[in-house]
XYZ file of C-alpha atoms in Angstrom:
617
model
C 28.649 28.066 161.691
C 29.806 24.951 160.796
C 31.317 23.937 157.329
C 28.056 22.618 154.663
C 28.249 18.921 154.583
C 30.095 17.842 151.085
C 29.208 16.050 147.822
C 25.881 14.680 149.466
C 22.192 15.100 148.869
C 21.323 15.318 152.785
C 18.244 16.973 153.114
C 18.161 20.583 154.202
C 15.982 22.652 156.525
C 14.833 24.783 153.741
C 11.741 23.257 151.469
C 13.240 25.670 148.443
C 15.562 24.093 146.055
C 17.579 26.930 144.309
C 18.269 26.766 140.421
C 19.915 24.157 138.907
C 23.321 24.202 137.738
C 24.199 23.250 133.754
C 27.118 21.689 132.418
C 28.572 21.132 129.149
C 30.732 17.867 128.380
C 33.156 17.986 125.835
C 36.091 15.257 124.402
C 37.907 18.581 123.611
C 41.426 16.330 122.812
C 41.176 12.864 122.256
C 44.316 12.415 121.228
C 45.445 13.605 124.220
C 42.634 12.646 127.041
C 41.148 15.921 127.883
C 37.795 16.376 128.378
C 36.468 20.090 129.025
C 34.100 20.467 131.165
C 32.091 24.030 131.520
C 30.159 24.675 134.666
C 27.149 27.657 134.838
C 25.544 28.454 138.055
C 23.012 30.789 137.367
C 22.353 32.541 141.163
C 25.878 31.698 142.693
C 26.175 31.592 146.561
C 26.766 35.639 147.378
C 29.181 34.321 149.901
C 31.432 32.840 147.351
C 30.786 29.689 145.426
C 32.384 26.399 146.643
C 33.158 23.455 144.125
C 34.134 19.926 145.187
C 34.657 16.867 143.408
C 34.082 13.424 144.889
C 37.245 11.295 146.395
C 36.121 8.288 145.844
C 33.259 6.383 143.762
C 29.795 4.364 145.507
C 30.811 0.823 145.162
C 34.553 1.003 145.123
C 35.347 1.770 148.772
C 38.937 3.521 148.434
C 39.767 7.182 148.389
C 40.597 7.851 145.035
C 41.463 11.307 144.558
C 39.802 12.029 141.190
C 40.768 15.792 141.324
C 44.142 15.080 140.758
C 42.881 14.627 137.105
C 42.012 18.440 137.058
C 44.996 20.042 134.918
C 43.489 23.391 134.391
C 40.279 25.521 135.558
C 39.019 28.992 135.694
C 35.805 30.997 136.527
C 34.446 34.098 134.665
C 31.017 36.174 135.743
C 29.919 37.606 132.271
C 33.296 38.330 130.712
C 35.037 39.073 134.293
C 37.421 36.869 135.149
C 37.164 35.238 138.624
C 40.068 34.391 140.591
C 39.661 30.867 142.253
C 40.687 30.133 145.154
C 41.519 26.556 146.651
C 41.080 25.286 149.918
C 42.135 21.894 149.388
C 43.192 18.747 147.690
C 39.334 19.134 145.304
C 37.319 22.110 146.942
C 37.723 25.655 144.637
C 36.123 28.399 145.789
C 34.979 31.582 143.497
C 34.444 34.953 145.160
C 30.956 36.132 145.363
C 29.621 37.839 141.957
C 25.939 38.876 140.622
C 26.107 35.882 138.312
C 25.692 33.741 136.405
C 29.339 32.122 137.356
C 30.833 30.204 134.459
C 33.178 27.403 135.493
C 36.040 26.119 132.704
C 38.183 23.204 133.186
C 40.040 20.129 131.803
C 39.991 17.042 133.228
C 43.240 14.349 132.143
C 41.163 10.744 131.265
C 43.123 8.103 131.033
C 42.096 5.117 133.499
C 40.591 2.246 131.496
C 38.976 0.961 134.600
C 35.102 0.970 135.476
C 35.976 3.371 138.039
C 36.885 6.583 136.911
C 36.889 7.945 133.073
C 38.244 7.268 129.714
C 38.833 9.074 126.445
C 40.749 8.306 123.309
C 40.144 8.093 119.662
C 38.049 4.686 119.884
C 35.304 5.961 122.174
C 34.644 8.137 125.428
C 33.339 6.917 128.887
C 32.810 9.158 132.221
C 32.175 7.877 135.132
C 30.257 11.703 136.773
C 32.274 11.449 140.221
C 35.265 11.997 137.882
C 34.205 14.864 136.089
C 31.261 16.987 137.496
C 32.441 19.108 140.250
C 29.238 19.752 142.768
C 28.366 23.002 143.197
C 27.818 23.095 146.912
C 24.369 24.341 148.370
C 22.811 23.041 144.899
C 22.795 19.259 145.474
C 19.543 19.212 145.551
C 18.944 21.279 142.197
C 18.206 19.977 138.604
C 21.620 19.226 136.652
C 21.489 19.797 133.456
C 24.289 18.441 131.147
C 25.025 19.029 127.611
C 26.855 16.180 125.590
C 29.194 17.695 122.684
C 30.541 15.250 120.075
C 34.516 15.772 119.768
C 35.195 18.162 116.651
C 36.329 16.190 113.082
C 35.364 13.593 110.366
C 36.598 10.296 112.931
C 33.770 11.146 115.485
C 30.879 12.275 112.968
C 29.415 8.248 113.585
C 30.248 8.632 117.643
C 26.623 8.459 119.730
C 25.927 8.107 123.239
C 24.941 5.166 125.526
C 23.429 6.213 129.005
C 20.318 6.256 131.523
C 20.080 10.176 132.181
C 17.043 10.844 130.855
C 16.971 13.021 127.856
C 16.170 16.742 128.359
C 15.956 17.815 124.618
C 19.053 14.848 123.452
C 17.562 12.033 121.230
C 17.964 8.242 122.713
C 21.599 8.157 121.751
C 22.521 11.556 120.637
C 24.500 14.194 121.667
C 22.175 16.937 123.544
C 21.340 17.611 126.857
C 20.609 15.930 129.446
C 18.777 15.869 133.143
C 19.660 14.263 136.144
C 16.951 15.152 139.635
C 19.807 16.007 141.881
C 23.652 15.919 142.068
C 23.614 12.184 143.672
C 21.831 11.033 140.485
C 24.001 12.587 138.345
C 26.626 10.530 139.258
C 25.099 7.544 139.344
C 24.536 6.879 135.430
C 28.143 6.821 133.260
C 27.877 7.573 129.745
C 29.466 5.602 126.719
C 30.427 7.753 123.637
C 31.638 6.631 121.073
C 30.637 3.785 117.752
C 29.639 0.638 119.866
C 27.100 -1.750 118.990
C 24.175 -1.664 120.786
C 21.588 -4.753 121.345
C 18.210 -5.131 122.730
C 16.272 -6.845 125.030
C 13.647 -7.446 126.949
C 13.080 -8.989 130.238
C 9.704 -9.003 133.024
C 8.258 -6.686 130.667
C 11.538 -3.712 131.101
C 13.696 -2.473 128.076
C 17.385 -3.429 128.596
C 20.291 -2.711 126.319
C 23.777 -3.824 126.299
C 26.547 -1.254 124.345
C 29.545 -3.380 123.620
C 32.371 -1.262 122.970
C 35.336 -2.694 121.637
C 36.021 -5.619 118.648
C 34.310 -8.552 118.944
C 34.331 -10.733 116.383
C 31.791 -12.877 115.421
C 29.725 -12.011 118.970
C 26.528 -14.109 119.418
C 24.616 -11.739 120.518
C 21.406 -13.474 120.308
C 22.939 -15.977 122.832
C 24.326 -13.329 125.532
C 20.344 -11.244 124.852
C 19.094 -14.663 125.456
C 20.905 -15.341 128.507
C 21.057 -11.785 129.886
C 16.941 -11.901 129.246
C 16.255 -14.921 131.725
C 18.737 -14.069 134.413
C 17.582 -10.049 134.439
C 13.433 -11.763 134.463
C 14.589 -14.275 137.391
C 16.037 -11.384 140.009
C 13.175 -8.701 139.130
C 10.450 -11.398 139.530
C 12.600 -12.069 143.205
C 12.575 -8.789 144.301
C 8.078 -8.917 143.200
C 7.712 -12.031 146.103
C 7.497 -14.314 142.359
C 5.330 -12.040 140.373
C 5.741 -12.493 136.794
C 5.275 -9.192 135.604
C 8.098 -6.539 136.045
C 5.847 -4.651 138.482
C 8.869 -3.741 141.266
C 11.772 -3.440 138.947
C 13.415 -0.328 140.371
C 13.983 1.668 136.968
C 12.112 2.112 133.506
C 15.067 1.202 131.335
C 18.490 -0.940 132.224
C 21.877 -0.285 130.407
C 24.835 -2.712 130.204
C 28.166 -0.597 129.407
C 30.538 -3.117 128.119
C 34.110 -2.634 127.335
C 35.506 -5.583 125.830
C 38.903 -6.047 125.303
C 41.738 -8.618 125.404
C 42.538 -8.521 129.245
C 40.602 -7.704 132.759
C 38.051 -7.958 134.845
C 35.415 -6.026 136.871
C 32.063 -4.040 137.245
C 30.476 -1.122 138.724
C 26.431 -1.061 140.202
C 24.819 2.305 139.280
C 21.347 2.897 139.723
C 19.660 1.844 136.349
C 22.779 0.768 134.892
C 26.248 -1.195 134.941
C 29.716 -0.480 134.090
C 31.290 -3.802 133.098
C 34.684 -4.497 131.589
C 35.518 -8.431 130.158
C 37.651 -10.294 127.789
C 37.048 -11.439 124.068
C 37.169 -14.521 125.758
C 34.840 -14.486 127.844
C 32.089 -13.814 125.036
C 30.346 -16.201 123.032
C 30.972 -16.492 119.041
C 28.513 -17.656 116.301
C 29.353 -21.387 115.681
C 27.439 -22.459 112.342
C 24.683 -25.506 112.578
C 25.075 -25.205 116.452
C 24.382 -23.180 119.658
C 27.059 -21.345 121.437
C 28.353 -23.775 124.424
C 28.611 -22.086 127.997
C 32.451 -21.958 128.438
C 33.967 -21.588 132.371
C 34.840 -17.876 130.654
C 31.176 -17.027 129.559
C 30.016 -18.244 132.791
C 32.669 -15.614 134.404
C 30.798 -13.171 132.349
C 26.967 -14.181 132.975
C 28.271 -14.206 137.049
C 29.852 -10.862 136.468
C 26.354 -9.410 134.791
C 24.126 -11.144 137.656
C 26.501 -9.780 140.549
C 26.306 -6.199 138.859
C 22.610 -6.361 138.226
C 21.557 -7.759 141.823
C 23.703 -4.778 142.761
C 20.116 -2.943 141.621
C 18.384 -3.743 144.930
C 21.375 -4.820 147.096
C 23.262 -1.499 148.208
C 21.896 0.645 145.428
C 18.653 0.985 146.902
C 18.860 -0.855 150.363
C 21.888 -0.112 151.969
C 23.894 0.401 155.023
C 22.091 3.467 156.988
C 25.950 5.010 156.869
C 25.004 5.335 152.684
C 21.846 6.993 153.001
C 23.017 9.242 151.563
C 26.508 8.995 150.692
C 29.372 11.203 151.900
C 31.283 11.290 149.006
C 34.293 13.240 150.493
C 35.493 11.539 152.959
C 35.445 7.090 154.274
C 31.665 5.763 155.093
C 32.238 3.351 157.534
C 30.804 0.524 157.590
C 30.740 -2.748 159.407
C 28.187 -5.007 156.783
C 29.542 -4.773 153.295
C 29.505 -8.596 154.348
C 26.026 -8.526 153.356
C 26.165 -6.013 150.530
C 28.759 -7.180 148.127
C 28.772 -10.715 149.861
C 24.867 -11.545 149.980
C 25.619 -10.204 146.241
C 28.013 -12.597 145.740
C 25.660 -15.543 147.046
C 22.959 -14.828 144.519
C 25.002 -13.962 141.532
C 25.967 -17.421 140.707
C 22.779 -19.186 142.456
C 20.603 -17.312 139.917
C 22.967 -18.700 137.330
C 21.608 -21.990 138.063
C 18.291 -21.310 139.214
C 17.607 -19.694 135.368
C 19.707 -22.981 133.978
C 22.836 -20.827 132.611
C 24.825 -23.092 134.974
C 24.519 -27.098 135.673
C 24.124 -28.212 139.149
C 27.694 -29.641 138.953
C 29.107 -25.891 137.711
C 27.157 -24.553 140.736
C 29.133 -27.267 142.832
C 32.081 -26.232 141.473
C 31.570 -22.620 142.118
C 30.916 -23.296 145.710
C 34.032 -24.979 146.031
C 35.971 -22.885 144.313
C 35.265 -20.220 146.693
C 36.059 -22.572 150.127
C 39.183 -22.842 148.952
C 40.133 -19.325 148.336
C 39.123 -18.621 152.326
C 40.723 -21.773 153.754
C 43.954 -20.908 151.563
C 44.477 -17.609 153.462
C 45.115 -17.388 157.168
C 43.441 -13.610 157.251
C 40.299 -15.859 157.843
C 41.583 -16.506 161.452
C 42.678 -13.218 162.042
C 39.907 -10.631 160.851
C 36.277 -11.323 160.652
C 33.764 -10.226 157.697
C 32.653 -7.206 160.136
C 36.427 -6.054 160.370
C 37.070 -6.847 157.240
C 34.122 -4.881 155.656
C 34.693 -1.564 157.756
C 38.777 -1.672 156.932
C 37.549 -2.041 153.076
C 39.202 1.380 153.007
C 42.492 0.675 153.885
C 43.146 -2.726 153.534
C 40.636 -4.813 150.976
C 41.201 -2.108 148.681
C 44.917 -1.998 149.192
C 46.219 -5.130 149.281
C 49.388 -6.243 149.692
C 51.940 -9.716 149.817
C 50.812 -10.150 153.271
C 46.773 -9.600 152.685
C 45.953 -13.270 152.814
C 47.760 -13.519 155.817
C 45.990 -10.535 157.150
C 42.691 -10.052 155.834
C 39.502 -12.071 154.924
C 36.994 -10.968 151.720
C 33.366 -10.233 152.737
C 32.621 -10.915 149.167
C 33.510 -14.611 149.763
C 33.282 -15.255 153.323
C 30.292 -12.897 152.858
C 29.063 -14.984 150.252
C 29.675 -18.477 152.181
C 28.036 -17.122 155.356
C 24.869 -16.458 153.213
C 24.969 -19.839 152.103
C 25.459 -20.692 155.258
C 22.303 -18.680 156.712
C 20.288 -20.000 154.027
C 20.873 -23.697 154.605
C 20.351 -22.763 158.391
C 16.886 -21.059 157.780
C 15.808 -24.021 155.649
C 16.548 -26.506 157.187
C 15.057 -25.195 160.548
C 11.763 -24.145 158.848
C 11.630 -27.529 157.231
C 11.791 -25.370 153.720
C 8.962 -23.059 154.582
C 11.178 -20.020 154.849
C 14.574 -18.752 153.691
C 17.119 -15.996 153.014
C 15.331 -15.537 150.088
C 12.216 -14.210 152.540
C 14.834 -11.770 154.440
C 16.150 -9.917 151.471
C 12.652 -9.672 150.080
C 11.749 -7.997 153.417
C 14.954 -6.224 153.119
C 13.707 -4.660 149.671
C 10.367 -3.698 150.932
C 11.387 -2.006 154.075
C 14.614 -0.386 152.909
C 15.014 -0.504 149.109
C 11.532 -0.399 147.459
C 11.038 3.791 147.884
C 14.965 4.309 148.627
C 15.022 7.254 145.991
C 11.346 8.534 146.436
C 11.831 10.222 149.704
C 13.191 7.136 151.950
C 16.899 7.934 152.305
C 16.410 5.001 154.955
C 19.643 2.975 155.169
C 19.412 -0.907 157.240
C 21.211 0.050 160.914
C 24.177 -1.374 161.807
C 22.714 -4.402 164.037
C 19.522 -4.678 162.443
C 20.001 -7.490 160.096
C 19.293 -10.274 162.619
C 16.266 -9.146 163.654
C 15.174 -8.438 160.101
C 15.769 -12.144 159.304
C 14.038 -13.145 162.472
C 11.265 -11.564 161.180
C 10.942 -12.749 158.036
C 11.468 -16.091 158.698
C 10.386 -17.256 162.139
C 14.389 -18.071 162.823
C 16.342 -16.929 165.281
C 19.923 -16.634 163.501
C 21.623 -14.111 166.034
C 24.334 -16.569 167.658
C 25.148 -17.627 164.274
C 26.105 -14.403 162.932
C 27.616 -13.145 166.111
C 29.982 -16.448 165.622
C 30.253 -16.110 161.639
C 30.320 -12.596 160.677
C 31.798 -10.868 164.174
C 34.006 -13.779 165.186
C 36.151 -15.979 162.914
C 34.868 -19.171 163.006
C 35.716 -21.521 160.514
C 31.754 -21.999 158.808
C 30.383 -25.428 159.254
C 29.577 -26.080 155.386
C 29.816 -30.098 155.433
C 26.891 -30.312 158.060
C 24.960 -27.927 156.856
C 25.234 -29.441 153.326
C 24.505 -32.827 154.474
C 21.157 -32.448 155.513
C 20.768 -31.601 151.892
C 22.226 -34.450 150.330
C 25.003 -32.598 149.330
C 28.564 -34.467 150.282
C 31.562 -31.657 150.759
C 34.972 -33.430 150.486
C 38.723 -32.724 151.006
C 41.118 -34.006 148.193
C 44.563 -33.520 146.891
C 44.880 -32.645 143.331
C 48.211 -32.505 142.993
C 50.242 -35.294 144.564
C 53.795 -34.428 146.134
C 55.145 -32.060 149.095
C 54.566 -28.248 148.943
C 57.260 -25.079 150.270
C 54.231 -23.633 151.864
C 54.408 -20.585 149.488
C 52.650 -19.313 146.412
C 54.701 -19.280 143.823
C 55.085 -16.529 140.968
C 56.957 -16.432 137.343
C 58.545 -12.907 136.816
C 60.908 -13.548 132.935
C 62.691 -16.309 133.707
C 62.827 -15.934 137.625
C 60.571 -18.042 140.287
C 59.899 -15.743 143.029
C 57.861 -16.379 146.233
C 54.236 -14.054 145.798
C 53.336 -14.843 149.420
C 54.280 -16.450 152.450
C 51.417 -17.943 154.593
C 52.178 -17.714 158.474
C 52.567 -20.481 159.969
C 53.460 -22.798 156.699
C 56.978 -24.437 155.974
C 57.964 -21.464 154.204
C 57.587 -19.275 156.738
C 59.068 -21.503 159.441
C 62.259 -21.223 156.724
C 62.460 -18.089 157.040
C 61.177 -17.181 153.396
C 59.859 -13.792 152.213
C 57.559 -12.552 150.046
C 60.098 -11.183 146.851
C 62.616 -13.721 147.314
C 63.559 -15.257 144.044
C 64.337 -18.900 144.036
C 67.282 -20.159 142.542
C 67.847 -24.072 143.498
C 66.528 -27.229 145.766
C 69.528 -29.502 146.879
C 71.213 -27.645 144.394
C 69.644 -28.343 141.463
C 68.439 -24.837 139.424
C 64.726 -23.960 139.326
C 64.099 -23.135 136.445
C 60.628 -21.650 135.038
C 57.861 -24.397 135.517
C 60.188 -27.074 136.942
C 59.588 -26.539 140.703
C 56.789 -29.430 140.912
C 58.637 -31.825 139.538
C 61.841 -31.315 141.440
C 59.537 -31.520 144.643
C 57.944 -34.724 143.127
C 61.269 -36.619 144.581
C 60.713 -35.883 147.839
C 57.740 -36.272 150.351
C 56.131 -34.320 152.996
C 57.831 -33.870 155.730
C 61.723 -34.279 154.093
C 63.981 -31.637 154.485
C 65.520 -29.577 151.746
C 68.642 -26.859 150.988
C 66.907 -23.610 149.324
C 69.067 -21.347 147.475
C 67.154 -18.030 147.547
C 67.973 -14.536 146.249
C 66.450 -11.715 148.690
C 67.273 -8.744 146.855
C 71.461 -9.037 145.577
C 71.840 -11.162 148.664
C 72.245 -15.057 148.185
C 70.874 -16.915 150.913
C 71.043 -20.480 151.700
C 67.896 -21.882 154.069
C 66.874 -25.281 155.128
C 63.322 -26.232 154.742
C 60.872 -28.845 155.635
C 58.606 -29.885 152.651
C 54.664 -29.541 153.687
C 51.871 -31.733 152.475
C 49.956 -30.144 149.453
C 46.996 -28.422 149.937
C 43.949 -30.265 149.653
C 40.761 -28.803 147.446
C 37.127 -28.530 148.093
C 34.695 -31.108 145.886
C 30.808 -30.904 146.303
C 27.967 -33.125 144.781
C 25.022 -34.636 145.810
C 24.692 -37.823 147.875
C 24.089 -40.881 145.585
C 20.742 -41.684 147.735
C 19.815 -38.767 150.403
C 16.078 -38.996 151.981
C 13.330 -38.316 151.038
C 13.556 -34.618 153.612
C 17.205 -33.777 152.274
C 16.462 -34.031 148.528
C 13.077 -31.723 148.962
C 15.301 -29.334 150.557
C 17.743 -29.434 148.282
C 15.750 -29.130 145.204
C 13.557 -25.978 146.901
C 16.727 -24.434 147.672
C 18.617 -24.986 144.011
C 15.357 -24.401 141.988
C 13.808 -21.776 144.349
């Protein structure tokens, strides 16, 4: 017989779903990071239960190993104690017993990421694929879990911040708590803890946003403000331009946001977000005036869009390798390119389509992203396909020599949907676009995802999907941008827009063809690109650099002792590799030039229509 498939929700040949399993959730230690976690399955498998808990997390494609966070566990049948047995690395297995079988164990939380969990004396958060082992054979059962507030005075203010719906628990209480099936509860964290929680509404759904962590002087009636229009723009996209929240995929939306005074990042879930940002990055009451929209607030707002478009794009409609997920092993994949970098696309165009960003901050953001693909030479080497089923083992673990190796399908993703948009509109003389495809997308795919569909988009399905939707026939295109590594042509496709794309140097003077790090008081080479002056030196990634023509580098003064040479001179580098010095001549390289975009002064009468349906939607 073979082995039952793990941590999934796959459907099974039997219509009966067997009792559901109930947990209790405890911050038993604080002080220390231990959460306890106790387990009951009430009508245990009577050939011996099997636990598992998930390697990795939906949305961060790396094995992760979360049950290397388990520091103790047990299992009792009454007052019998059970002896466990594991298999492996995070499968447990309890001999067979009348029931019901008690599980008891702690779980170490101590990763302040969006990824995994968190606990201290300031707050709780659990992300469930750290923390709930499945019971296998009941993935399809009702989990139950009961919330405990952590024992003393300190927590008596803590409450809780989640989308499982309540089962007995009052919005924000400790209690219990139901989730349909294993897969969904996993898919909504929970914030404990004494943040401040805000309101909203947008397209006629209740959002909130906790904010954990000090922020002083927050504007919150800015960020609800903002966060209102951009949340009412993408559900009215996914309703074909309905006003009315009609096809918003949940009842209620929850922004978990950790604020603190470094990092970056954010997790999808299915009615809610994980999101961690700076102070920075937030807006602050200014008296007599309204909060400006700084580059780091737009950071933020792009951060909240990406995570929120996340909703319909690969929560719901999805590679067909996700539906459902495997959580035990690598999904592979070959169109994250679409997933994370259609995601990408959208994120910052509905920051100016709702008028949180100018046209010219839009421009910007476009450009910004060209030059993070032409700067690495990964782009010629690995296409967005590659590059999206390695996401495993290389995007995920990246190294000095990534940009030399690798491309990111969120960027080149995001460019090729620019790309395919332009394409569609241009050809359709504005009639159609990629908008029409991921609407298509939704309805086919997305729409009923979690009401029985389990229907995932097949591997080479997407160009006939846009083809459909559209009337255009993109398939040579992607073939050439997504499965081969062309270089994407952006200035002509602009141009019939009336948008100019240009090539500048910002910084005058000769380059080592290297990026350049500061580590104390020591200048030290963070990459070499193949092919650049660098590496035709002979330069390594780690090598620390101690002169030019013998005059010391010191911290900040490498441009201007370049600036007295040009391109193409050679100089004497006096390099450290290790304890070794090493002496190496070099010949200087031309800077690198930077991407600029902005309209043409007078474009026709065609190009600005098509610009201004494309920008405005």
């Amino acid at each position: 017989m073979p082995p039952i498939a793990r941590n999934t929700v796959r459907r099974r040949a039997s219509t009966s779903i067997p009792a559901g399993v109930r947990y209790r959730l405890t911050p038993i230690d604080p002080k220390g990071h231990l959460f306890e976690v106790v387990c009951d399955v009430f009508e245990p498998s009577p050939a011996g239960q099997r636990f598992t808990l998930p390697a990795w997390i939906p949305g961060s494609y790396m094995i992760r190993e979360f049950a290397r966070n388990i520091v103790s566990i047990s299992a009792h049948a009454g007052s019998t104690p059970l002896a466990l047995v594991k298999k492996d690395k995070d499968t447990w297995i309890a001999p067979s017993c009348d029931g019901p079988l008690q599980l008891r164990y702690r779980v170490y939380a101590w990763d302040a990421s969006v990824r995994a969990a968190h606990l201290d004396e300031t707050h709780a958060f659990v992300n469930g694929t750290s923390v709930f082992l499945c019971v296998e054979g009941f993935e399809r059962a009702p989990h139950d879990v009961e919330l405990i507030a952590p024992v003393g005075r300190a927590y008596r203010d803590w409450q809780v911040a989640t989308t499982l719906p309540e089962h007995g628990a009052a919005r924000h209480g400790f209690g219990t708590y139901r989730a349909d099936d294993y897969d969904a509860l996993v898919d909504h964290p929970i914030e404990m803890g004494t943040f401040r929680l805000e309101r909203f509404v947008a397209a006629g759904v209740a959002h909130e946003i906790a904010y954990t962590g000090v922020v002083p002087n927050l504007d919150a009636a800015c960020v609800n403000a903002d966060l209102a229009r951009l949340c009412a723009a993408q559900i009215r996209f996914f309703s074909n331009g309905e006003s009315t929240g009609t096809d918003a995929p949940f009842d209620r939306y929850l922004f978990l946001t950790t604020v603190s005074g470094e990092g970056y990042g954010g997790l999808e879930h299915r009615s809610s977000t994980a999101l961690l940002c700076t102070r920075d990055s937030l807006p602050i009451v200014k008296k007599g005036k309204a909060s400006d929209r700084s580059n780091d607030y737009l950071t933020f707002l792009g951060l909240v869009s990406h995570e929120y478009f996340h909703s319909w794009n690969v929560k719901r409609m999805k590679p067909a390798v996700f539906a459902p997920y495997d959580l035990s092993q690598e999904n592979y994949t070959s169109l994250l390119w679409i997933f994370e970098g259609f995601t990408s696309y959208y994120d910052d165009l509905f920051l100016l389509r709702t008028g949180l960003a100018t046209e010219a901050q839009y421009f910007a953001m476009i450009a910004k992203t060209i030059d993070d693909i032409l700067a690495g030479e990964g782009r010629r080497t690995q296409s967005v396909a590659e590059s999206s089923f390695d996401a495993w083992t290389k995007y995920y673990r990246q190294d000095e020599n990534a940009p030399n190796a690798i491309v990111s399908y969120y960027k080149k993703g995001s460019l090729i949907a620019l790309c395919l948009d332009l394409t569609i509109r241009q050809k359709r003389r504005g009639k159609s676009s990629l908008d029409d495809a991921m609407r298509l997308m939704w309805q086919r795919y997305g729409r009923d995802f979690y009401e029985g569909g389990l229907t995932g988009l097949p591997e080479d399905a997407f160009p006939a999907l846009i083809r459909e939707a559209t009337g255009v026939d993109v398939h040579e295109q992607i073939q050439r941008w997504a499965y081969g590594t062309d270089d994407l042509p952006l200035s002509a496709l602009l141009a019939a827009f009336g948008i100019t794309l240009r090539f500048t140097v910002q910084r005058p003077g000769p380059s080592i063809g290297a990026r350049i790090t500061t580590v104390g008081t020591d200048t030290r080479l963070a990459g070499v690109p193949t092919g650049g002056a660098a590496h035709a030196a002979g330069l390594s990634a780690g090598d620390t650099l101690i002169a030019i023509d013998g005059l010391r580098v010191m911290p900040g003064r490498l441009d201007t002792l370049l600036a007295r040479h040009q391109p193409g001179d050679a100089v004497e580098l006096t390099t450290f590799r290790n304890d070794v010095l090493q002496v190496r001549k070099l010949t200087l390289a031309a800077a690198a030039q930077t991407a600029a975009i902005e309209s043409t002064a007078k474009p026709t009468v065609r190009a600005a229509a098509l610009r201004d349906a494309w920008l405005k939607g």
